[in-house]
Amino acid sequence: MLVKRIDVNGDVLGDPAASVWSTANGETVPLMPTPAAMQPTKYISTKWQNEVYGQTKSVSVKALRNADEIAFRLEWQDPTKNEQRIENTDFPDAVAMQFPLSEDASLFMGGEGTPVNLWYWRADHPARARSDVAHGIGTSRVMDDVSISAQAVHANGRWSVVMRRALSVTKEAASAIQIVPGQTVRTTFAVWEGGNLERAGIKAFSPAWLELEIEA
Amino acid sequence: MSEKTDIGRELDGALQKPKRQLAMVFDLNKCLGCHTCSISCKRQWTRDEGMDNMWWAVVNTQPGKGTPKNWEDMGGGWDEKGEPRPSKIPTRDEFGDAWKFNKEEVFHGGKGKVTYLKPVNTKGESPDWGPNWDEDEGGGEYPNSHFFYLPRICNHCTHPACLEACPRGAIYKRDQDGIVLINDKQCKGFRFCMEACPYKRIYYNHVQDVTQKCIFCFPRVEKGVAPSCARQCPGRLRFVGYLDDEDGPIHKLVHQWKVALPLHEEYGTQPNVYYVPPMSPPAVDSLGKVDPSKPRIPTAYLESLFGPRVKEVLAVLEAEKEKKAKGEASELMDTLIVYKWPEDIFPDFVQDPAEL
């Protein structure tokens, strides 16, 4: 998918309702539930093996860049808006993107020596996403050294979320993806339906890398 | 008891065991139900933001629904084959939420004569449950009504279901003393531990987005000070020590006299809090006639909590009590009485925190 360059203000890119998004290329990425057997603990596998989860069927992805920022617009169907975290059983809706930080990083949260960078947005903190690094299932760590701003709208049973970040990051380059114009990056997606108590590895994920060509 | 079932367990084929295991024994014959343990813990540890509904140390009336409500029916822990038993996350309402009151309106708003104090929970609703909602209700029919108090904390289990459920590896068992802790830097608030713990002694901090529980007062313990619930207990019923200390009261009560029993051993987590079961007066009929063959608290009920050895333990307690009553020596009764405080009740943790 081509990530077009469009020289608009970053705040325009950051708005999921901005008309500029109609000019962006898009892709509908199919999602599937993460296998119960791959959950990091036996408790989680046992508890969820007969439960229905990860039913978000796809996420519509668009991306644009301007001179110094990149923005991803993710939209998916979710009839229940879960943004609270007060009751012990409250889990907010969430979405994430995964970028490999090395050529042979595993789709499943990277691995030892082959880390991945995760951009994680959650409905209880709608205005920012977190930048995490992971070296395998169950290892993700928050690296709050990179700022990812976000804006989200829930309307007509759908979430639309834009995550926006500087193309290049200088600090802690080892744990955050560098987006270089003219090059390609790969990414995958995950969606959590909070209303179904989905969190951690209980989610819908895209089982193949989506290649993004960053327009020079 | 084999070494393995004593303080170790197998994980991935290897014996995992801490060098030593700290444990507590609660003598239920001495518990007054005063909640000083709960308050001392609250003042020491759970006053931060997001902790207002937390009671790491609770005292439940038995028979009763407990904290959280009906926790014994929620599952968790391990089944007979050692497989995890699925469970659920107990809710704030089931734990009994921290209530807010309309104090401003009643005391300062000039409405003292037309309204009254009304509690609301975090959701703004009128509560229909609280941490000790069924206190002193108990069970049985008059004239055999009965209840006793059951203090509960995290059991710092030898086979902790919470630890093994956590996808983050955020929970660990300390090698030097077997205390089970949650690393709040690693915890992401996923709450699988709250599900897996069969004793339901883990709380969720919705402000900090982490789970929290009893820490066996490890910063005190490291300085030779007993956990606050134990040191402050007016009934002096909370023994603290290492399971392998043959001169200490824990080893004496658990292994030598074998009168301290784990709560719901069938949950499979090998808890390190033990209970001396409560003795009770004999049952009476409606005419007041005493039946010495039947205790007021049905033995079957105690067995449902503390397992099949209850009868045997109660018999030992009765016999030793009888000896003491006759003026004969009883090491067991002397141990349970705690003549010298604090050295008889937590000999390794006698340091007065005020003098540190």
Coordinates of C-alpha atoms in Angstrom, one line a residue:
Chain A
M1 CA 0.0 0.0 0.0
L2 CA 1.3 3.4 -0.9
V3 CA 1.5 6.0 1.8
K4 CA 1.1 9.2 -0.1
R5 CA 2.8 12.4 0.8
I6 CA 0.4 15.3 1.2
D7 CA 1.6 18.6 2.5
V8 CA -1.1 19.5 5.0
N9 CA -0.7 20.5 8.6
G10 CA -0.2 17.6 11.1
D11 CA -3.4 18.5 12.9
V12 CA -5.4 17.9 9.7
L13 CA -3.8 14.5 9.3
G14 CA -4.6 13.7 12.9
D15 CA -8.3 14.2 12.5
P16 CA -10.1 11.0 11.6
A17 CA -13.0 13.0 10.0
A18 CA -10.7 15.2 7.9
S19 CA -11.6 15.2 4.2
V20 CA -7.9 14.6 3.3
W21 CA -8.4 11.0 4.2
S22 CA -10.6 10.5 1.1
T23 CA -7.5 11.0 -1.0
A24 CA -5.5 8.3 0.9
N25 CA -4.9 4.8 -0.3
G26 CA -6.6 2.2 1.8
E27 CA -6.7 -1.5 2.4
T28 CA -9.1 -3.8 4.2
V29 CA -7.0 -6.0 6.4
P30 CA -8.6 -9.3 7.5
L31 CA -8.3 -10.3 11.1
M32 CA -8.6 -13.6 13.0
P33 CA -8.6 -14.6 16.6
T34 CA -5.2 -15.4 18.2
P35 CA -5.0 -19.1 18.8
A36 CA -5.8 -20.1 22.4
A37 CA -2.9 -22.6 22.4
M38 CA -0.5 -19.7 21.7
Q39 CA -1.5 -17.8 24.8
P40 CA 1.5 -17.2 27.2
T41 CA 0.0 -19.0 30.2
K42 CA -1.9 -22.2 30.7
Y43 CA -4.6 -20.4 32.7
I44 CA -5.3 -18.1 29.7
S45 CA -5.4 -21.0 27.2
T46 CA -7.6 -23.1 29.4
K47 CA -10.0 -20.2 30.2
W48 CA -10.4 -19.0 26.6
Q49 CA -10.1 -22.2 24.5
N50 CA -13.9 -22.6 24.5
E51 CA -14.8 -18.9 24.5
V52 CA -15.6 -16.8 21.5
Y53 CA -13.2 -13.9 21.0
G54 CA -11.3 -12.0 18.4
Q55 CA -14.4 -11.6 16.3
T56 CA -13.5 -8.3 14.7
K57 CA -13.3 -9.4 11.1
S58 CA -11.2 -6.7 9.6
V59 CA -9.7 -3.3 10.0
S60 CA -9.8 -0.6 7.3
V61 CA -6.4 1.0 7.1
K62 CA -5.3 4.2 5.5
A63 CA -2.1 6.1 5.8
L64 CA -0.7 9.5 4.8
R65 CA 2.5 11.4 5.5
N66 CA 3.4 15.1 5.3
A67 CA 6.9 16.5 5.5
D68 CA 7.8 15.2 8.9
E69 CA 4.9 13.0 10.2
I70 CA 3.1 9.8 9.4
A71 CA -0.5 9.1 10.3
F72 CA -2.5 5.9 10.2
R73 CA -6.3 5.9 10.1
L74 CA -7.7 2.7 11.4
E75 CA -11.4 2.0 11.3
W76 CA -13.3 -1.1 12.5
Q77 CA -16.7 -2.3 13.4
D78 CA -17.5 -2.3 17.1
P79 CA -21.1 -1.8 18.1
T80 CA -20.2 -1.4 21.9
K81 CA -18.1 1.6 22.9
N82 CA -16.0 0.5 25.9
E83 CA -13.9 3.4 27.2
Q84 CA -14.3 3.0 31.0
R85 CA -11.9 1.4 33.4
I86 CA -13.7 1.6 36.8
E87 CA -15.3 -1.8 37.5
N88 CA -12.9 -4.7 37.7
T89 CA -14.4 -6.2 34.6
D90 CA -14.1 -3.0 32.5
F91 CA -11.7 -3.4 29.6
P92 CA -11.5 -0.6 27.1
D93 CA -11.5 -1.2 23.4
A94 CA -8.0 -1.0 21.8
V95 CA -6.1 -1.2 18.6
A96 CA -2.4 -1.7 17.9
M97 CA 0.1 -1.8 15.0
Q98 CA 3.2 -3.8 15.0
F99 CA 6.4 -2.9 13.2
P100 CA 9.4 -5.2 12.9
L101 CA 12.7 -3.7 14.1
S102 CA 14.7 -6.4 12.4
E103 CA 14.3 -8.2 9.1
D104 CA 13.3 -11.6 10.5
A105 CA 11.1 -10.5 13.4
S106 CA 8.3 -13.0 14.1
L107 CA 4.7 -11.9 13.5
F108 CA 3.9 -13.1 17.0
M109 CA 5.3 -10.1 18.9
G110 CA 8.9 -10.5 17.7
G111 CA 11.4 -12.7 19.4
E112 CA 14.7 -12.8 21.3
G113 CA 17.1 -10.5 19.5
T114 CA 14.4 -9.7 16.8
P115 CA 12.2 -7.0 18.5
V116 CA 9.1 -5.3 17.3
N117 CA 7.7 -1.8 18.0
L118 CA 4.1 -1.6 18.9
W119 CA 1.8 1.4 18.7
Y120 CA -1.0 0.8 21.1
W121 CA -4.1 2.9 21.4
R122 CA -6.7 2.3 24.0
A123 CA -10.1 4.0 24.5
D124 CA -9.4 5.1 28.1
H125 CA -6.6 7.3 26.9
P126 CA -8.0 8.4 23.5
A127 CA -5.6 11.2 22.8
R128 CA -2.4 9.3 22.9
A129 CA -1.0 6.0 21.8
R130 CA 1.8 4.2 23.6
S131 CA 5.1 3.1 22.0
D132 CA 6.0 -0.4 23.2
V133 CA 8.8 -2.8 22.4
A134 CA 8.5 -6.5 22.5
H135 CA 10.9 -9.5 22.2
G136 CA 8.3 -12.2 22.1
I137 CA 4.8 -13.0 23.4
G138 CA 4.3 -11.6 26.9
T139 CA 7.3 -9.3 26.8
S140 CA 6.0 -5.9 25.7
R141 CA 7.3 -2.9 27.6
V142 CA 6.2 0.6 27.5
M143 CA 8.9 2.9 26.0
D144 CA 7.5 6.3 26.6
D145 CA 10.3 8.1 24.8
V146 CA 8.4 8.5 21.6
S147 CA 5.3 10.6 21.3
I148 CA 2.4 9.1 19.3
S149 CA -0.7 11.4 19.3
A150 CA -4.1 10.0 18.7
Q151 CA -7.6 11.1 18.0
A152 CA -10.6 8.8 18.0
V153 CA -14.3 8.8 17.1
H154 CA -16.9 6.2 17.8
A155 CA -19.9 6.6 15.6
N156 CA -22.4 4.4 13.8
G157 CA -21.0 1.3 15.6
R158 CA -17.5 1.9 14.3
W159 CA -14.2 3.2 15.8
S160 CA -12.1 5.5 13.7
V161 CA -8.7 6.1 15.2
V162 CA -5.8 8.1 13.9
M163 CA -2.3 7.5 15.3
R164 CA 0.3 10.1 14.3
R165 CA 4.0 10.2 14.9
A166 CA 7.2 11.9 13.6
L167 CA 8.7 10.0 10.7
S168 CA 12.1 9.8 12.2
V169 CA 12.9 9.3 15.8
T170 CA 16.3 9.9 17.2
K171 CA 16.1 8.8 20.7
E172 CA 16.1 5.2 21.5
A173 CA 16.1 4.2 17.9
A174 CA 16.5 0.6 18.8
S175 CA 12.9 0.4 20.2
A176 CA 11.0 2.6 17.8
I177 CA 10.5 2.2 14.1
Q178 CA 12.2 4.7 11.8
I179 CA 10.0 5.7 8.9
V180 CA 12.2 6.6 5.9
P181 CA 10.6 8.2 2.8
G182 CA 11.2 6.2 -0.3
Q183 CA 11.5 3.0 1.7
T184 CA 9.0 0.4 2.7
V185 CA 8.0 -0.8 6.2
R186 CA 5.9 -3.7 7.2
T187 CA 3.1 -3.8 9.8
T188 CA 0.4 -5.9 11.3
F189 CA -2.7 -5.0 13.3
A190 CA -4.6 -6.1 16.4
V191 CA -8.0 -5.2 17.7
W192 CA -9.4 -5.8 21.2
E193 CA -13.1 -5.8 22.0
G194 CA -13.2 -4.5 25.5
G195 CA -16.8 -5.5 26.0
N196 CA -15.8 -9.1 25.6
L197 CA -13.1 -8.8 28.3
E198 CA -10.4 -8.9 25.5
R199 CA -7.0 -7.9 26.7
A200 CA -3.4 -9.0 26.3
G201 CA -3.2 -11.9 23.9
I202 CA -6.9 -12.3 23.7
K203 CA -7.6 -10.3 20.5
A204 CA -8.1 -10.3 16.8
F205 CA -4.9 -10.0 14.8
S206 CA -3.8 -9.8 11.1
P207 CA -1.7 -12.9 10.4
A208 CA 0.3 -11.4 7.5
W209 CA 2.6 -8.4 7.1
L210 CA 1.1 -5.4 5.2
E211 CA 3.8 -3.7 3.1
L212 CA 3.7 0.1 3.2
E213 CA 5.6 2.0 0.6
I214 CA 6.4 5.5 2.0
E215 CA 6.2 8.0 -0.8
A216 CA 9.4 9.9 -1.2
Chain B
M1 CA 4.7 -34.6 54.6
S2 CA 7.2 -34.9 51.9
E3 CA 9.7 -32.1 51.2
K4 CA 8.0 -31.3 47.9
T5 CA 4.5 -30.9 49.2
D6 CA 5.9 -29.0 52.2
I7 CA 7.4 -26.0 50.6
G8 CA 8.2 -26.8 47.0
R9 CA 6.5 -27.7 43.8
E10 CA 7.3 -29.0 40.3
L11 CA 7.3 -26.6 37.4
D12 CA 8.4 -27.8 34.0
G13 CA 9.8 -30.9 35.6
A14 CA 12.1 -29.1 38.0
L15 CA 11.6 -28.7 41.8
Q16 CA 10.9 -25.0 42.5
K17 CA 11.2 -24.1 46.1
P18 CA 12.2 -21.0 48.0
K19 CA 15.1 -21.4 50.4
R20 CA 12.7 -20.7 53.3
Q21 CA 9.0 -20.1 53.6
L22 CA 7.4 -17.6 55.8
A23 CA 4.0 -18.6 57.1
M24 CA 1.2 -17.5 59.4
V25 CA -1.0 -19.5 61.7
F26 CA -4.3 -17.9 62.8
D27 CA -5.8 -19.4 66.0
L28 CA -9.5 -19.0 65.3
N29 CA -10.3 -19.7 68.9
K30 CA -8.9 -16.3 69.8
C31 CA -10.2 -14.1 67.0
L32 CA -12.5 -11.3 68.4
G33 CA -13.6 -10.0 65.0
C34 CA -12.4 -6.5 65.9
H35 CA -10.8 -5.8 62.4
T36 CA -7.8 -4.2 64.0
C37 CA -5.7 -6.3 61.5
S38 CA -7.7 -4.9 58.6
I39 CA -7.3 -1.3 59.8
S40 CA -3.6 -1.6 60.6
C41 CA -3.0 -2.9 57.1
K42 CA -5.2 -0.2 55.6
R43 CA -3.3 2.5 57.3
Q44 CA 0.0 1.1 56.4
W45 CA -0.5 0.1 52.8
T46 CA -3.7 1.0 51.0
R47 CA -4.3 4.7 51.4
D48 CA -3.0 5.7 47.9
E49 CA -5.1 6.7 45.0
G50 CA -7.2 3.9 43.6
M51 CA -6.8 1.8 46.8
D52 CA -9.9 3.0 48.6
N53 CA -11.8 -0.3 48.2
M54 CA -8.8 -2.5 49.1
W55 CA -8.7 -4.5 52.2
W56 CA -5.7 -6.8 51.9
A57 CA -6.5 -8.2 55.3
V58 CA -10.2 -9.0 55.9
V59 CA -12.1 -10.8 58.6
N60 CA -15.1 -12.7 57.5
T61 CA -17.9 -14.1 59.5
Q62 CA -18.4 -17.8 58.9
P63 CA -20.7 -19.3 57.8
G64 CA -21.1 -16.4 55.4
K65 CA -20.6 -15.2 51.9
G66 CA -17.1 -13.8 52.5
T67 CA -15.0 -11.2 50.7
P68 CA -15.6 -11.0 47.8
K69 CA -19.2 -12.2 48.1
N70 CA -19.4 -16.0 47.3
W71 CA -15.7 -16.2 46.5
E72 CA -15.7 -19.9 47.3
D73 CA -18.0 -20.6 44.3
M74 CA -15.8 -18.7 41.8
G75 CA -13.3 -21.3 40.9
G76 CA -9.6 -20.7 40.3
G77 CA -6.6 -22.6 41.6
W78 CA -5.8 -26.1 40.3
D79 CA -8.0 -29.2 39.8
E80 CA -7.0 -32.7 41.0
K81 CA -5.0 -33.2 37.8
G82 CA -3.0 -30.0 38.4
E83 CA -4.8 -28.2 35.5
P84 CA -5.9 -24.6 36.1
R85 CA -9.6 -24.2 37.0
P86 CA -11.2 -21.3 35.0
S87 CA -12.7 -18.6 37.1
K88 CA -13.9 -15.0 36.9
I89 CA -12.8 -11.5 37.9
P90 CA -14.6 -10.6 41.1
T91 CA -16.2 -7.2 40.8
R92 CA -15.9 -4.1 43.0
D93 CA -19.5 -4.7 44.0
E94 CA -18.7 -8.2 45.1
F95 CA -15.7 -7.1 47.1
G96 CA -17.9 -4.4 48.6
D97 CA -17.0 -1.0 47.2
A98 CA -15.6 2.0 49.1
W99 CA -18.6 4.2 49.7
K100 CA -19.0 7.9 49.7
F101 CA -21.5 9.7 51.9
N102 CA -23.4 12.9 51.5
K103 CA -21.7 14.4 54.5
E104 CA -21.6 17.9 53.1
E105 CA -25.3 18.0 52.6
V106 CA -26.1 16.5 56.0
F107 CA -23.6 18.2 58.2
H108 CA -23.0 21.6 56.5
G109 CA -25.8 22.0 54.0
G110 CA -28.5 22.9 56.5
K111 CA -30.4 19.7 55.7
G112 CA -29.6 17.8 58.8
K113 CA -33.2 17.5 59.8
V114 CA -34.7 16.6 56.4
T115 CA -32.2 14.0 55.1
Y116 CA -29.8 11.5 56.4
L117 CA -26.4 10.0 55.5
K118 CA -26.7 7.8 52.4
P119 CA -23.8 5.8 51.0
V120 CA -23.2 5.6 47.3
N121 CA -20.6 3.3 45.5
T122 CA -18.2 4.4 42.8
K123 CA -20.9 4.0 40.2
G124 CA -23.1 6.4 42.2
E125 CA -25.5 3.6 43.1
S126 CA -26.9 2.8 46.5
P127 CA -24.8 -0.3 47.6
D128 CA -26.4 -3.6 48.3
W129 CA -23.2 -5.3 49.5
G130 CA -20.1 -4.3 51.5
P131 CA -16.9 -5.9 52.7
N132 CA -18.6 -7.1 56.0
W133 CA -22.2 -6.9 55.0
D134 CA -23.1 -10.2 56.6
E135 CA -21.0 -9.7 59.7
D136 CA -22.1 -11.7 62.7
E137 CA -25.0 -13.3 60.9
G138 CA -23.5 -16.8 60.8
G139 CA -25.6 -19.9 60.4
G140 CA -27.6 -22.5 62.2
E141 CA -31.1 -22.4 63.9
Y142 CA -31.8 -21.1 67.4
P143 CA -30.7 -22.4 69.9
N144 CA -27.8 -23.7 67.8
S145 CA -27.0 -20.4 66.0
H146 CA -23.3 -20.1 65.6
F147 CA -20.6 -18.1 63.9
F148 CA -16.8 -17.6 64.1
Y149 CA -14.4 -15.2 62.5
L150 CA -12.1 -16.1 59.6
P151 CA -9.2 -13.6 59.0
R152 CA -8.0 -13.8 55.4
I153 CA -4.9 -12.4 53.6
C154 CA -3.0 -13.5 50.6
N155 CA -1.8 -17.0 51.3
H156 CA 1.6 -16.6 49.7
C157 CA 1.1 -20.0 48.2
T158 CA 3.7 -22.5 47.3
H159 CA 2.0 -23.2 44.0
P160 CA 0.5 -19.7 43.3
A161 CA -2.1 -19.8 40.6
C162 CA -1.8 -16.0 40.2
L163 CA 1.9 -16.2 39.4
E164 CA 1.4 -18.9 36.7
A165 CA -1.6 -17.1 35.1
C166 CA 0.2 -13.8 34.6
P167 CA 1.1 -13.4 30.9
R168 CA 3.6 -10.7 31.9
G169 CA 5.7 -12.7 34.4
A170 CA 5.0 -9.8 36.7
I171 CA 4.4 -12.0 39.8
Y172 CA 7.2 -13.7 41.6
K173 CA 7.9 -15.7 44.7
R174 CA 10.9 -14.5 46.7
D175 CA 13.6 -17.1 47.2
Q176 CA 14.6 -15.9 50.7
D177 CA 11.2 -16.2 52.3
G178 CA 8.6 -17.4 49.8
I179 CA 6.6 -14.1 49.9
V180 CA 4.6 -13.7 46.6
L181 CA 4.8 -10.2 45.1
I182 CA 3.4 -8.4 42.1
N183 CA 5.9 -6.2 40.3
D184 CA 3.9 -3.1 39.5
K185 CA 6.4 -2.0 36.8
Q186 CA 5.7 -5.2 34.9
C187 CA 2.0 -5.4 35.6
K188 CA -0.3 -4.1 32.9
G189 CA -3.6 -4.5 34.8
F190 CA -4.8 -7.4 32.7
R191 CA -6.3 -9.0 35.9
F192 CA -5.7 -12.7 35.0
C193 CA -4.2 -13.1 38.5
M194 CA -7.5 -12.0 40.0
E195 CA -9.2 -14.7 38.1
A196 CA -6.7 -17.4 38.8
C197 CA -6.4 -16.8 42.6
P198 CA -9.0 -19.1 44.2
Y199 CA -8.9 -17.2 47.4
K200 CA -9.8 -13.9 45.6
R201 CA -7.3 -11.9 47.6
I202 CA -6.1 -9.7 44.7
Y203 CA -7.5 -6.2 44.0
Y204 CA -7.5 -4.0 40.9
N205 CA -6.3 -0.4 41.2
H206 CA -8.3 1.3 38.5
V207 CA -6.4 4.5 38.9
Q208 CA -2.9 3.0 38.5
D209 CA -4.1 0.2 36.2
V210 CA -2.3 -2.5 38.2
T211 CA -3.4 -5.3 40.5
Q212 CA -2.3 -5.2 44.2
K213 CA -2.4 -7.5 47.2
C214 CA -1.0 -8.3 50.6
I215 CA 2.8 -8.1 50.5
F216 CA 3.3 -9.9 53.9
C217 CA 4.7 -6.5 55.0
F218 CA 8.0 -7.5 53.4
P219 CA 9.7 -4.1 54.2
R220 CA 8.9 -4.7 57.9
V221 CA 9.8 -8.3 57.8
E222 CA 13.2 -7.4 56.3
K223 CA 13.9 -5.3 59.4
G224 CA 12.7 -7.9 61.9
V225 CA 9.3 -6.3 62.4
A226 CA 6.2 -8.5 62.3
P227 CA 3.6 -7.8 59.6
S228 CA 1.3 -5.0 60.9
C229 CA -1.8 -7.2 61.0
A230 CA 0.0 -9.6 63.3
R231 CA 1.7 -7.1 65.5
Q232 CA -1.5 -5.0 66.0
C233 CA -3.8 -8.0 66.7
P234 CA -5.3 -7.5 70.1
G235 CA -6.3 -11.2 70.3
R236 CA -2.7 -12.2 69.7
L237 CA -3.8 -15.0 67.4
R238 CA -1.5 -14.4 64.4
F239 CA 1.6 -16.4 64.6
V240 CA 4.4 -15.6 62.2
G241 CA 7.5 -17.5 61.3
Y242 CA 9.4 -19.8 59.1
L243 CA 7.9 -23.2 58.4
D244 CA 11.3 -24.9 58.9
D245 CA 12.1 -23.3 62.2
E246 CA 11.7 -26.2 64.5
D247 CA 11.9 -24.0 67.6
G248 CA 9.3 -21.6 66.4
P249 CA 5.5 -21.7 67.0
I250 CA 4.7 -22.1 63.2
H251 CA 6.6 -25.4 62.9
K252 CA 5.2 -26.6 66.2
L253 CA 1.6 -25.9 65.3
V254 CA 1.7 -27.0 61.7
H255 CA 4.1 -29.9 61.7
Q256 CA 4.7 -31.1 65.3
W257 CA 1.2 -30.8 66.8
K258 CA -0.5 -30.7 63.4
V259 CA -3.3 -28.6 64.7
A260 CA -3.1 -25.8 62.1
L261 CA -4.8 -26.5 58.7
P262 CA -4.8 -24.8 55.4
L263 CA -8.1 -23.2 54.2
H264 CA -9.5 -25.1 51.2
E265 CA -6.5 -27.2 50.5
E266 CA -8.4 -28.7 47.6
Y267 CA -7.8 -25.6 45.6
G268 CA -4.3 -27.0 45.1
T269 CA -2.2 -23.9 45.6
Q270 CA -0.6 -25.0 48.9
P271 CA -1.4 -21.9 51.0
N272 CA 1.1 -20.8 53.6
V273 CA -1.5 -19.4 56.0
Y274 CA -2.8 -22.1 58.4
Y275 CA -5.8 -22.1 60.8
V276 CA -6.4 -23.6 64.2
P277 CA -10.0 -24.6 63.8
P278 CA -12.6 -23.1 66.2
M279 CA -13.8 -25.3 69.1
S280 CA -17.4 -24.7 70.1
P281 CA -19.8 -25.5 72.9
P282 CA -22.0 -28.6 72.6
A283 CA -25.3 -28.4 70.7
V284 CA -28.5 -28.0 72.7
D285 CA -32.1 -28.9 71.8
S286 CA -35.1 -26.6 72.0
L287 CA -35.6 -27.5 75.7
G288 CA -32.1 -26.5 76.4
K289 CA -30.9 -30.1 76.8
V290 CA -27.2 -30.3 76.0
D291 CA -26.0 -32.9 73.6
P292 CA -22.2 -33.3 74.3
S293 CA -21.8 -35.6 71.2
K294 CA -22.4 -32.7 68.8
P295 CA -20.5 -29.4 68.7
R296 CA -22.5 -26.2 68.1
I297 CA -20.5 -25.5 64.9
P298 CA -21.2 -28.6 62.7
T299 CA -18.0 -30.5 62.1
A300 CA -19.0 -31.1 58.5
Y301 CA -19.0 -27.4 58.0
L302 CA -15.5 -27.0 59.4
E303 CA -14.4 -29.9 57.3
S304 CA -15.7 -28.1 54.2
L305 CA -13.2 -25.3 55.0
F306 CA -10.3 -27.0 56.6
G307 CA -10.4 -30.6 55.3
P308 CA -10.8 -34.1 56.7
R309 CA -8.5 -33.7 59.7
V310 CA -10.7 -31.2 61.6
K311 CA -12.2 -33.8 63.9
E312 CA -8.8 -35.1 64.9
V313 CA -7.5 -31.6 65.5
L314 CA -10.4 -30.6 67.6
A315 CA -9.9 -33.8 69.7
V316 CA -6.3 -32.9 70.3
L317 CA -7.2 -29.3 71.3
E318 CA -9.9 -30.7 73.7
A319 CA -7.6 -33.2 75.3
E320 CA -4.8 -30.6 75.8
K321 CA -7.2 -28.0 77.1
E322 CA -8.4 -30.6 79.6
K323 CA -4.9 -31.3 80.7
K324 CA -4.3 -27.6 81.2
A325 CA -7.5 -27.3 83.2
K326 CA -6.3 -30.0 85.5
G327 CA -3.1 -28.2 86.1
E328 CA -1.0 -30.5 84.0
A329 CA 1.5 -29.3 81.5
S330 CA 0.5 -28.8 77.9
E331 CA 3.1 -27.5 75.5
L332 CA 0.4 -27.0 72.8
M333 CA -1.8 -24.9 75.1
D334 CA 1.2 -22.9 76.2
T335 CA 2.1 -22.2 72.6
L336 CA -1.4 -21.2 71.7
I337 CA -1.9 -19.0 74.9
V338 CA 1.2 -16.9 74.0
Y339 CA 2.4 -16.1 77.5
K340 CA 5.2 -13.8 76.3
W341 CA 4.5 -11.3 73.6
P342 CA 6.0 -10.8 71.1
E343 CA 8.7 -13.5 71.5
D344 CA 6.3 -16.4 71.8
I345 CA 4.2 -15.4 68.7
F346 CA 6.7 -14.2 66.1
P347 CA 10.1 -14.9 67.6
D348 CA 12.0 -13.8 64.5
F349 CA 10.1 -10.5 64.2
V350 CA 10.1 -9.0 67.6
Q351 CA 11.6 -5.6 66.6
D352 CA 9.4 -2.7 67.7
P353 CA 8.9 -0.5 64.6
A354 CA 8.8 2.6 66.8
E355 CA 12.4 2.0 67.8
L356 CA 13.8 1.7 64.3

